[in-house]
Short mmCIF file of C-alpha atoms and ligand atoms in Angstrom, two decimals:
data_model
loop_
_atom_site.label_atom_id
_atom_site.label_comp_id
_atom_site.label_asym_id
_atom_site.label_seq_id
_atom_site.Cartn_x
_atom_site.Cartn_y
_atom_site.Cartn_z
CA UNK A 1 -24.36 5.40 1.67
CA UNK A 2 -20.82 6.04 3.29
CA UNK A 3 -17.57 3.45 3.09
CA UNK A 4 -14.96 3.74 6.01
CA UNK A 5 -11.63 3.33 4.69
CA UNK A 6 -9.31 2.60 7.28
CA UNK A 7 -5.57 3.63 7.14
CA UNK A 8 -6.66 6.48 4.46
CA UNK A 9 -4.01 9.05 5.60
CA UNK A 10 -1.39 5.99 4.53
CA UNK A 11 -0.29 6.42 0.90
CA UNK A 12 -2.51 3.86 -0.68
CA UNK A 13 -5.75 4.65 1.16
CA UNK A 14 -5.20 8.84 0.67
CA UNK A 15 -4.95 7.94 -2.91
CA UNK A 16 -7.87 6.04 -2.93
CA UNK A 17 -9.81 8.48 -0.85
CA UNK A 18 -9.14 11.22 -3.46
CA UNK A 19 -9.96 8.96 -6.58
CA UNK A 20 -13.44 7.86 -4.50
CA UNK A 21 -14.43 11.43 -3.98
CA UNK A 22 -13.78 12.15 -7.08
CA UNK A 23 -15.08 9.26 -8.92
CA UNK A 24 -18.03 8.59 -6.81
CA UNK A 25 -20.60 10.71 -4.86
CA UNK A 26 -20.38 9.03 -1.87
CA UNK A 27 -18.83 10.18 1.97
CA UNK A 28 -15.91 8.24 3.04
CA UNK A 29 -14.92 8.24 6.67
CA UNK A 30 -11.35 7.47 7.06
CA UNK A 31 -10.35 5.74 10.73
CA UNK A 32 -6.54 5.76 10.99
CA UNK A 33 -4.24 5.50 14.12
CA UNK A 34 -1.54 8.43 12.74
CA UNK A 35 1.59 6.29 13.04
CA UNK A 36 4.70 7.47 11.36
CA UNK A 37 3.00 6.54 8.50
CA UNK A 38 -0.29 7.94 8.51
CA UNK A 39 -0.27 12.02 7.62
CA UNK A 40 -3.37 14.10 7.60
CA UNK A 41 -1.64 16.14 5.29
CA UNK A 42 -2.38 13.51 3.00
CA UNK A 43 -6.14 14.49 2.74
CA UNK A 44 -5.71 18.03 2.94
CA UNK A 45 -7.79 19.87 0.88
CA UNK A 46 -10.81 17.19 1.01
CA UNK A 47 -12.67 18.90 4.29
CA UNK A 48 -15.18 20.92 2.22
CA UNK A 49 -18.67 19.59 1.10
CA UNK A 50 -19.29 16.89 4.25
CA UNK A 51 -18.22 14.14 2.08
CA UNK A 52 -15.09 13.21 3.90
CA UNK A 53 -14.80 12.64 7.66
CA UNK A 54 -11.46 11.66 9.64
CA UNK A 55 -11.41 10.02 12.84
CA UNK A 56 -8.36 9.58 14.21
CA UNK A 57 -8.21 5.86 15.83
CA UNK A 58 -6.68 2.13 16.11
CA UNK A 59 -8.46 -0.29 13.93
CA UNK A 60 -8.16 -2.54 17.02
CA UNK A 61 -10.81 -0.45 19.10
CA UNK A 62 -13.68 -2.24 18.89
CA UNK A 63 -16.04 0.22 20.68
CA UNK A 64 -15.00 3.14 18.15
CA UNK A 65 -15.15 1.19 15.26
CA UNK A 66 -18.65 -0.55 16.27
CA UNK A 67 -19.55 3.17 17.17
CA UNK A 68 -18.58 4.63 13.65
CA UNK A 69 -20.14 1.71 11.66
CA UNK A 70 -23.62 2.09 13.36
CA UNK A 71 -23.19 5.96 13.46
CA UNK A 72 -22.50 6.79 10.01
CA UNK A 73 -24.57 3.54 8.74
CA UNK A 74 -21.59 2.35 6.89
CA UNK A 75 -22.49 0.22 3.92
CA UNK A 76 -18.46 -1.33 3.56
CA UNK A 77 -15.22 -1.45 5.30
CA UNK A 78 -12.22 -1.07 2.80
CA UNK A 79 -9.06 -2.41 5.29
CA UNK A 80 -6.40 -0.33 4.03
CA UNK A 81 -4.47 -0.05 7.76
CA UNK A 82 -1.36 -1.90 8.19
CA UNK A 83 1.80 -2.11 9.05
CA UNK A 84 3.79 -2.05 5.59
CA UNK A 85 7.39 -1.30 5.28
CA UNK A 86 9.66 -5.20 5.37
CA UNK A 87 12.66 -3.84 6.49
CA UNK A 88 10.88 -2.09 9.79
CA UNK A 89 9.60 -5.79 9.93
CA UNK A 90 12.63 -7.06 10.12
CA UNK A 91 13.96 -4.96 13.13
CA UNK A 92 10.82 -4.96 15.23
CA UNK A 93 7.84 -7.25 14.07
CA UNK A 94 5.58 -6.79 16.95
CA UNK A 95 3.85 -3.48 16.22
CA UNK A 96 2.80 -5.97 13.09
CA UNK A 97 0.93 -8.45 14.80
CA UNK A 98 -0.49 -6.18 16.86
CA UNK A 99 -2.27 -4.19 13.71
CA UNK A 100 -1.68 -7.04 11.01
CA UNK A 101 -3.02 -9.51 12.32
CA UNK A 102 -4.88 -9.05 16.08
CA UNK A 103 -5.86 -5.26 14.75
CA UNK A 104 -7.42 -6.97 11.40
CA UNK A 105 -9.22 -9.88 13.86
CA UNK A 106 -11.00 -7.46 15.82
CA UNK A 107 -11.84 -5.23 13.07
CA UNK A 108 -13.64 -8.15 11.84
CA UNK A 109 -15.27 -9.12 15.01
CA UNK A 110 -16.39 -5.45 15.10
CA UNK A 111 -17.64 -5.72 11.59
CA UNK A 112 -19.32 -8.84 12.20
CA UNK A 113 -21.69 -7.78 14.79
CA UNK A 114 -22.62 -4.59 12.95
CA UNK A 115 -23.18 -6.70 9.80
CA UNK A 116 -25.39 -9.44 11.95
CA UNK A 117 -27.71 -6.65 13.43
CA UNK A 118 -28.52 -5.11 10.10
CA UNK A 119 -31.79 -5.62 8.13
CA UNK A 120 -31.57 -8.46 5.32
CA UNK A 121 -31.25 -6.40 1.98
CA UNK A 122 -28.60 -4.51 3.88
CA UNK A 123 -26.50 -7.31 5.10
CA UNK A 124 -26.66 -8.85 1.36
CA UNK A 125 -25.24 -5.42 0.27
CA UNK A 126 -22.78 -5.01 2.70
CA UNK A 127 -19.09 -5.73 1.55
CA UNK A 128 -15.74 -5.69 3.54
CA UNK A 129 -12.54 -5.00 1.09
CA UNK A 130 -9.67 -6.48 2.32
CA UNK A 131 -6.37 -4.58 0.62
CA UNK A 132 -3.66 -7.15 0.84
CA UNK A 133 -0.54 -8.01 -0.97
CA UNK A 134 1.69 -10.51 -3.42
CA UNK A 135 4.11 -10.94 -0.79
CA UNK A 136 2.31 -13.29 0.59
CA UNK A 137 3.07 -16.15 -2.16
CA UNK A 138 7.01 -15.52 -1.44
CA UNK A 139 9.52 -15.20 -4.27
CA UNK A 140 9.32 -16.62 -7.79
CA UNK A 141 12.57 -17.68 -9.85
CA UNK A 142 13.20 -16.28 -12.95
CA UNK A 143 11.41 -18.40 -14.96
CA UNK A 144 8.32 -18.97 -12.92
CA UNK A 145 4.93 -18.14 -13.80
CA UNK A 146 3.57 -14.80 -12.17
CA UNK A 147 1.21 -15.53 -9.10
CA UNK A 148 -2.70 -16.13 -9.49
CA UNK A 149 -4.82 -16.24 -6.87
CA UNK A 150 -4.73 -20.00 -6.50
CA UNK A 151 -1.18 -20.17 -5.93
CA UNK A 152 0.07 -21.36 -2.55
CA UNK A 153 0.85 -18.64 0.46
CA UNK A 154 4.23 -18.82 1.15
CA UNK A 155 5.33 -15.26 3.16
CA UNK A 156 9.13 -14.90 3.79
CA UNK A 157 9.11 -11.47 6.02
CA UNK A 158 7.64 -10.70 9.30
CA UNK A 159 5.68 -8.29 7.48
CA UNK A 160 4.23 -11.26 4.39
CA UNK A 161 3.41 -13.31 7.26
CA UNK A 162 1.30 -10.89 8.96
CA UNK A 163 -0.06 -9.67 5.94
CA UNK A 164 -0.89 -13.80 4.97
CA UNK A 165 -2.44 -14.56 8.62
CA UNK A 166 -4.83 -11.36 8.10
CA UNK A 167 -5.82 -12.80 4.68
CA UNK A 168 -6.80 -16.52 6.32
CA UNK A 169 -8.76 -14.44 9.17
CA UNK A 170 -10.86 -12.56 6.24
CA UNK A 171 -11.33 -15.84 4.67
CA UNK A 172 -12.11 -17.26 7.91
CA UNK A 173 -14.84 -15.31 8.41
CA UNK A 174 -16.67 -15.49 5.24
CA UNK A 175 -16.69 -19.36 5.95
CA UNK A 176 -17.54 -19.46 9.33
CA UNK A 177 -19.88 -16.77 9.79
CA UNK A 178 -20.58 -15.76 6.07
CA UNK A 179 -19.76 -12.33 6.55
CA UNK A 180 -19.12 -10.63 3.07
CA UNK A 181 -15.50 -9.86 2.02
CA UNK A 182 -13.49 -9.87 -1.03
CA UNK A 183 -9.55 -9.33 -0.92
CA UNK A 184 -7.28 -7.87 -3.45
CA UNK A 185 -3.26 -8.81 -3.82
CA UNK A 186 -1.30 -5.92 -5.52
CA UNK A 187 2.07 -5.84 -6.29
CA UNK A 188 4.01 -2.91 -5.34
CA UNK A 189 2.48 0.52 -5.72
CA UNK A 190 4.49 4.30 -6.43
CA UNK A 191 2.99 7.41 -6.76
CA UNK A 192 2.11 11.15 -4.96
CA UNK A 193 2.45 10.39 -0.88
CA UNK A 194 4.45 7.65 -0.76
CA UNK A 195 6.50 7.82 2.46
CA UNK A 196 10.13 7.98 1.46
CA UNK A 197 11.11 4.61 3.16
CA UNK A 198 10.13 2.61 0.35
CA UNK A 199 12.40 2.06 -2.78
CA UNK A 200 11.00 4.94 -5.20
CA UNK A 201 10.56 8.17 -2.72
CA UNK A 202 13.63 7.35 -0.57
CA UNK A 203 15.81 7.18 -3.80
CA UNK A 204 14.08 10.39 -5.09
CA UNK A 205 14.37 12.60 -1.94
CA UNK A 206 18.09 10.90 -1.16
CA UNK A 207 19.26 11.96 -4.72
CA UNK A 208 18.04 15.48 -4.05
CA UNK A 209 19.55 15.76 -0.55
CA UNK A 210 22.99 14.62 -1.75
CA UNK A 211 22.97 11.25 -0.26
CA UNK A 212 24.00 7.92 -1.52
CA UNK A 213 21.22 5.32 -3.20
CA UNK A 214 21.35 2.38 -1.19
CA UNK A 215 20.50 -0.72 -3.29
CA UNK A 216 20.37 -3.75 -1.46
CA UNK A 217 22.70 -6.90 -2.71
CA UNK A 218 22.89 -7.10 -6.68
CA UNK A 219 20.14 -5.06 -7.47
CA UNK A 220 18.99 -7.68 -9.50
CA UNK A 221 15.75 -8.13 -7.63
CA UNK A 222 12.64 -8.07 -9.35
CA UNK A 223 9.06 -6.22 -8.74
CA UNK A 224 5.91 -5.88 -10.61
CA UNK A 225 5.31 -1.83 -10.57
CA UNK A 226 2.35 -0.77 -10.34
CA UNK A 227 0.80 3.16 -10.31
CA UNK A 228 -1.11 3.82 -7.33
CA UNK A 229 -4.47 5.41 -9.09
CA UNK A 230 -4.53 2.35 -11.19
CA UNK A 231 -5.08 -0.09 -8.17
CA UNK A 232 -7.27 2.28 -6.51
CA UNK A 233 -9.47 1.95 -9.89
CA UNK A 234 -8.77 -1.97 -9.44
CA UNK A 235 -10.19 -2.01 -5.80
CA UNK A 236 -13.42 0.27 -7.05
CA UNK A 237 -14.03 -2.14 -9.41
CA UNK A 238 -13.54 -4.99 -7.09
CA UNK A 239 -15.52 -3.09 -4.57
CA UNK A 240 -18.65 -2.79 -6.61
CA UNK A 241 -18.37 -5.76 -8.74
CA UNK A 242 -16.18 -8.43 -7.24
CA UNK A 243 -17.70 -11.92 -6.04
CA UNK A 244 -18.05 -12.41 -2.24
CA UNK A 245 -15.76 -15.08 -0.65
CA UNK A 246 -13.23 -14.45 -3.80
CA UNK A 247 -9.89 -12.61 -3.93
CA UNK A 248 -8.47 -10.91 -6.88
CA UNK A 249 -4.60 -10.19 -7.75
CA UNK A 250 -4.12 -7.00 -8.94
CA UNK A 251 -0.46 -5.97 -10.74
CA UNK A 252 0.92 -3.84 -13.60
CA UNK A 253 2.75 -5.86 -16.02
CA UNK A 254 5.34 -3.50 -14.56
CA UNK A 255 8.48 -6.18 -13.96
CA UNK A 256 11.71 -4.09 -13.41
CA UNK A 257 14.91 -4.81 -11.48
CA UNK A 258 15.35 -2.88 -8.52
CA UNK A 259 18.77 -1.41 -10.69
CA UNK A 260 16.61 -0.40 -13.61
CA UNK A 261 13.94 1.62 -11.14
CA UNK A 262 16.87 3.94 -9.87
CA UNK A 263 18.31 4.47 -12.47
CA UNK A 264 14.95 5.70 -14.55
CA UNK A 265 14.14 7.68 -11.63
CA UNK A 266 18.21 9.13 -11.61
CA UNK A 267 17.63 9.62 -15.36
CA UNK A 268 14.29 11.82 -14.78
CA UNK A 269 16.08 13.88 -12.16
CA UNK A 270 19.17 14.44 -14.31
CA UNK A 271 16.90 16.13 -17.15
CA UNK A 272 14.79 18.13 -14.16
CA UNK A 273 17.17 18.70 -11.80
CA UNK A 274 20.26 18.80 -12.72
CA UNK A 275 22.90 18.04 -10.05
CA UNK A 276 25.06 21.31 -9.63
CA UNK A 277 28.55 20.28 -12.15
CA UNK A 278 26.57 18.04 -13.99
CA UNK A 279 27.56 14.87 -12.48
CA UNK A 280 24.81 12.32 -13.35
CA UNK A 281 22.53 11.00 -10.48
CA UNK A 282 23.84 7.46 -10.87
CA UNK A 283 27.00 7.99 -9.88
CA UNK A 284 25.68 7.80 -6.46
CA UNK A 285 24.45 4.61 -6.72
CA UNK A 286 26.00 2.19 -3.57
CA UNK A 287 25.35 -1.62 -3.48
CA UNK A 288 24.69 -2.21 0.26
CA UNK A 289 24.29 -5.54 2.39
CA UNK A 290 20.95 -7.44 1.13
CA UNK A 291 17.86 -7.38 3.35
CA UNK A 292 17.94 -10.71 4.85
CA UNK A 293 15.36 -13.05 3.69
CA UNK A 294 15.12 -10.96 0.21
CA UNK A 295 12.55 -12.24 -2.15
CA UNK A 296 13.97 -12.08 -5.53
CA UNK A 297 11.06 -11.82 -7.76
CA UNK A 298 7.38 -11.02 -7.68
CA UNK A 299 5.11 -10.96 -10.80
CA UNK A 300 1.51 -10.46 -10.87
CA UNK A 301 -0.81 -12.20 -13.22
CA UNK A 302 -4.10 -9.61 -13.24
CA UNK A 303 -6.19 -11.88 -15.57
CA UNK A 304 -8.59 -12.29 -14.15
CA UNK A 305 -9.74 -8.70 -13.02
CA UNK A 306 -8.82 -7.78 -16.79
CA UNK A 307 -11.50 -10.61 -17.85
CA UNK A 308 -14.18 -9.72 -15.21
CA UNK A 309 -14.49 -5.98 -14.40
CA UNK A 310 -12.31 -4.69 -18.24
CA UNK A 311 -9.57 -3.49 -15.93
CA UNK A 312 -6.11 -2.37 -17.11
CA UNK A 313 -3.70 -0.30 -15.93
CA UNK A 314 -3.84 3.35 -17.70
CA UNK A 315 0.18 4.17 -16.82
CA UNK A 316 2.71 2.55 -18.50
CA UNK A 317 6.15 2.51 -15.44
CA UNK A 318 7.64 5.04 -17.96
CA UNK A 319 4.63 7.55 -17.76
CA UNK A 320 3.92 6.70 -13.97
CA UNK A 321 7.50 7.15 -12.85
CA UNK A 322 8.14 10.26 -14.81
CA UNK A 323 4.72 11.69 -13.09
CA UNK A 324 5.71 10.47 -9.42
CA UNK A 325 9.47 12.24 -9.74
CA UNK A 326 7.75 15.35 -10.87
CA UNK A 327 5.04 14.82 -7.88
CA UNK A 328 7.66 14.53 -5.08
CA UNK A 329 9.50 17.56 -6.84
CA UNK A 330 6.81 19.72 -6.67
CA UNK A 331 5.85 18.90 -3.07
CA UNK A 332 9.37 19.67 -1.57
CA UNK A 333 7.06 20.59 1.37
CA UNK A 334 5.27 17.63 2.00
CA UNK A 335 8.79 15.77 1.89
CA UNK A 336 10.18 17.79 4.52
CA UNK A 337 7.32 17.90 6.72
CA UNK A 338 7.40 13.82 6.99
CA UNK A 339 11.52 13.40 6.87
CA UNK A 340 11.63 14.79 10.44
CA UNK A 341 13.33 13.68 13.50
CA UNK A 342 11.79 9.61 13.52
CA UNK A 343 12.84 9.54 9.92
CA UNK A 344 16.06 10.26 10.17
CA UNK A 345 16.21 7.76 13.27
CA UNK A 346 14.88 5.26 10.77
CA UNK A 347 17.61 5.99 7.98
CA UNK A 348 20.48 6.53 10.00
CA UNK A 349 19.77 3.10 11.93
CA UNK A 350 19.22 1.51 8.36
CA UNK A 351 21.81 2.85 5.60
CA UNK A 352 24.10 4.58 8.74
CA UNK A 353 24.51 8.47 8.41
P1 NAD B 401 1.54 3.20 4.54
O1 NAD B 401 2.31 2.54 5.82
O2 NAD B 401 1.68 3.94 3.97
O3 NAD B 401 -0.05 3.17 5.39
C1 NAD B 401 -0.67 2.69 6.34
C2 NAD B 401 -1.61 3.07 6.93
O4 NAD B 401 -2.42 2.63 7.93
C3 NAD B 401 -0.94 4.64 8.15
O5 NAD B 401 -1.82 5.77 7.49
C4 NAD B 401 -1.00 4.38 9.59
O6 NAD B 401 -1.04 5.20 10.71
C5 NAD B 401 -2.30 3.35 9.29
N1 NAD B 401 -2.29 2.22 10.49
C6 NAD B 401 -1.46 1.58 10.92
N2 NAD B 401 -1.54 1.21 11.88
C7 NAD B 401 -2.97 1.51 12.34
C8 NAD B 401 -3.89 0.83 13.11
N3 NAD B 401 -3.64 -0.37 14.11
N4 NAD B 401 -5.08 1.26 13.07
C9 NAD B 401 -5.29 2.51 11.96
N5 NAD B 401 -4.57 3.07 11.29
C10 NAD B 401 -3.50 2.34 11.30
O7 NAD B 401 0.80 1.92 3.90
P2 NAD B 401 0.28 1.61 2.02
O8 NAD B 401 1.57 1.14 1.49
O9 NAD B 401 -0.86 2.91 1.93
O10 NAD B 401 -0.57 0.47 2.14
C11 NAD B 401 -2.12 0.35 2.41
C12 NAD B 401 -2.17 -1.26 2.64
O11 NAD B 401 -1.60 -2.00 1.20
C13 NAD B 401 -1.42 -2.06 3.11
O12 NAD B 401 -2.44 -3.02 3.60
C14 NAD B 401 -0.69 -2.96 2.40
O13 NAD B 401 -0.35 -4.33 2.93
C15 NAD B 401 -0.75 -2.72 1.58
N6 NAD B 401 -0.66 -2.61 -0.36
C16 NAD B 401 0.44 -1.73 -0.20
C17 NAD B 401 1.52 -2.03 -1.09
C18 NAD B 401 2.46 -0.69 -1.25
O14 NAD B 401 2.95 -1.11 -2.50
N7 NAD B 401 2.45 -0.01 -0.75
C19 NAD B 401 1.38 -3.13 -2.48
C20 NAD B 401 0.25 -4.17 -1.77
C21 NAD B 401 -0.91 -4.03 -0.82
O1 DAU B 402 4.34 -6.01 -3.23
C1 DAU B 402 4.17 -5.30 -2.64
C2 DAU B 402 4.97 -4.83 -1.46
O2 DAU B 402 5.61 -3.82 -2.23
C3 DAU B 402 3.50 -4.36 -0.60
O3 DAU B 402 3.27 -5.09 -0.02
C4 DAU B 402 5.05 -3.43 1.08
O4 DAU B 402 3.91 -2.82 1.74
C5 DAU B 402 5.54 -2.39 0.01
O5 DAU B 402 6.23 -2.10 0.97
C6 DAU B 402 6.55 -3.35 -1.25
O6 DAU B 402 7.03 -4.12 -0.77
P1 DAU B 402 9.26 -3.94 -1.12
O7 DAU B 402 9.98 -4.74 0.28
O8 DAU B 402 8.98 -4.90 -2.41
O9 DAU B 402 8.94 -2.47 -1.07
P2 DAU B 402 10.76 -1.42 -0.49
O10 DAU B 402 10.44 -0.57 -1.37
O11 DAU B 402 10.47 -1.88 0.55
O12 DAU B 402 11.46 -2.41 -1.73
C7 DAU B 402 11.36 -2.40 -3.10
C8 DAU B 402 12.77 -3.11 -3.49
O13 DAU B 402 14.13 -2.41 -3.34
C9 DAU B 402 13.05 -4.32 -3.10
O14 DAU B 402 13.56 -5.51 -3.38
C10 DAU B 402 14.10 -3.89 -1.36
C11 DAU B 402 15.15 -2.93 -2.33
N1 DAU B 402 15.50 -1.78 -1.57
C12 DAU B 402 14.98 -1.11 -0.79
C13 DAU B 402 14.92 0.16 -0.26
C14 DAU B 402 13.97 0.45 0.73
C15 DAU B 402 16.73 -1.19 -2.16
O15 DAU B 402 17.38 -1.62 -2.89
N2 DAU B 402 17.39 0.00 -1.06
C16 DAU B 402 16.66 0.49 -0.22
O16 DAU B 402 17.10 1.10 0.00
#
């Protein structure tokens, strides 16, 4: 028994592989194209014991995927691979179409061909779990009820539109071909190994390197924050117990405005790594022009995973954010290695020098 984890060298995928190997005895094969967001260091230390194999490749490479599925007798595919950053999708959507839409389609085709050829019992047990996002549902007003699995898709960014397309393809492969799929739609994750282009690691990194802390618009946009380890646990449960063809929303009941998040990061840094001279980090907050099409609020109703699997997040935002800031303080070499030339080009383009 082996699972295939696509995008397993990225933030959530790597956390998932670590969690999976710690919690189950089952080997995992990682397939990752190692884009700017993928980093083999995220899997460092997992090499021993033959329970983990890393393969450098693209989910759109059907021949490679077919060979891997057959050679490793894969019994489940977990698709984390994606272009995942909203701001980059605004500057250049095409990579998002290539991986999130065409890549997912080609992965599904390769998986379908493999699954078609399995003996009946293995076909019945096989699963394709697609990891998606709450952004497919669009934006909530201040008083709007959190997203449920039945809500209409209203994606607003190129990123969200491509994730919505991939969700539809996954659904279609179930409805049309009977492929045993599961889809999860999760809220904003944070935690170790997150690339410092996303809000929380970006703020930590910029604070520690003496830069401004750029908050888009008025800082009042709300996200529902979930510690990555809690997301991984929910995915394990959906894989084990989810009903084929169904979707599952996952969220942290952790709604915060962006300003609240940035202030929380600053307050932890004030006590863990005070600025020379004693000024508070929040002095460096700078309001910058808003993201185009910026969704105002996300919140997820995760009562289905709670009811059906007994899932609940173990971390609150307060405990999770503390763990996260400490991880970045303890892993400055990791941050240095990922904030090289291409990263600097991106931040210069997005935030100026
Ligand atoms: P990430 O950008 O950190 O990692 C993505 C990984 O996919 C990288 O390792 C990258 O190299 C790999 N990849 C990209 N294109 C590929 C391709 N064509 N073939 C193979 N590998 C490829 O993203 P993340 O934050 O870890 O997100 C993982 C998944 O979870 C994504 O599908 C994302 O949409 C979804 N998601 C993310 C969040 C979040 O808050 N980060 C929340 C909900 C859902
Ligand atoms: O909701 C789930 C989604 O969460 C995932 O599907 C995406 O892959 C993930 O990137 C994330 O999308 P967001 O756009 O919500 O995350 P990001 O970290 O880019 O931004 C979080 C909020 O912070 C958002 O309202 C924009 C704001 N922001 C972000 C950056 C990078 C700022 O104010 N300043 C910044 O510099």
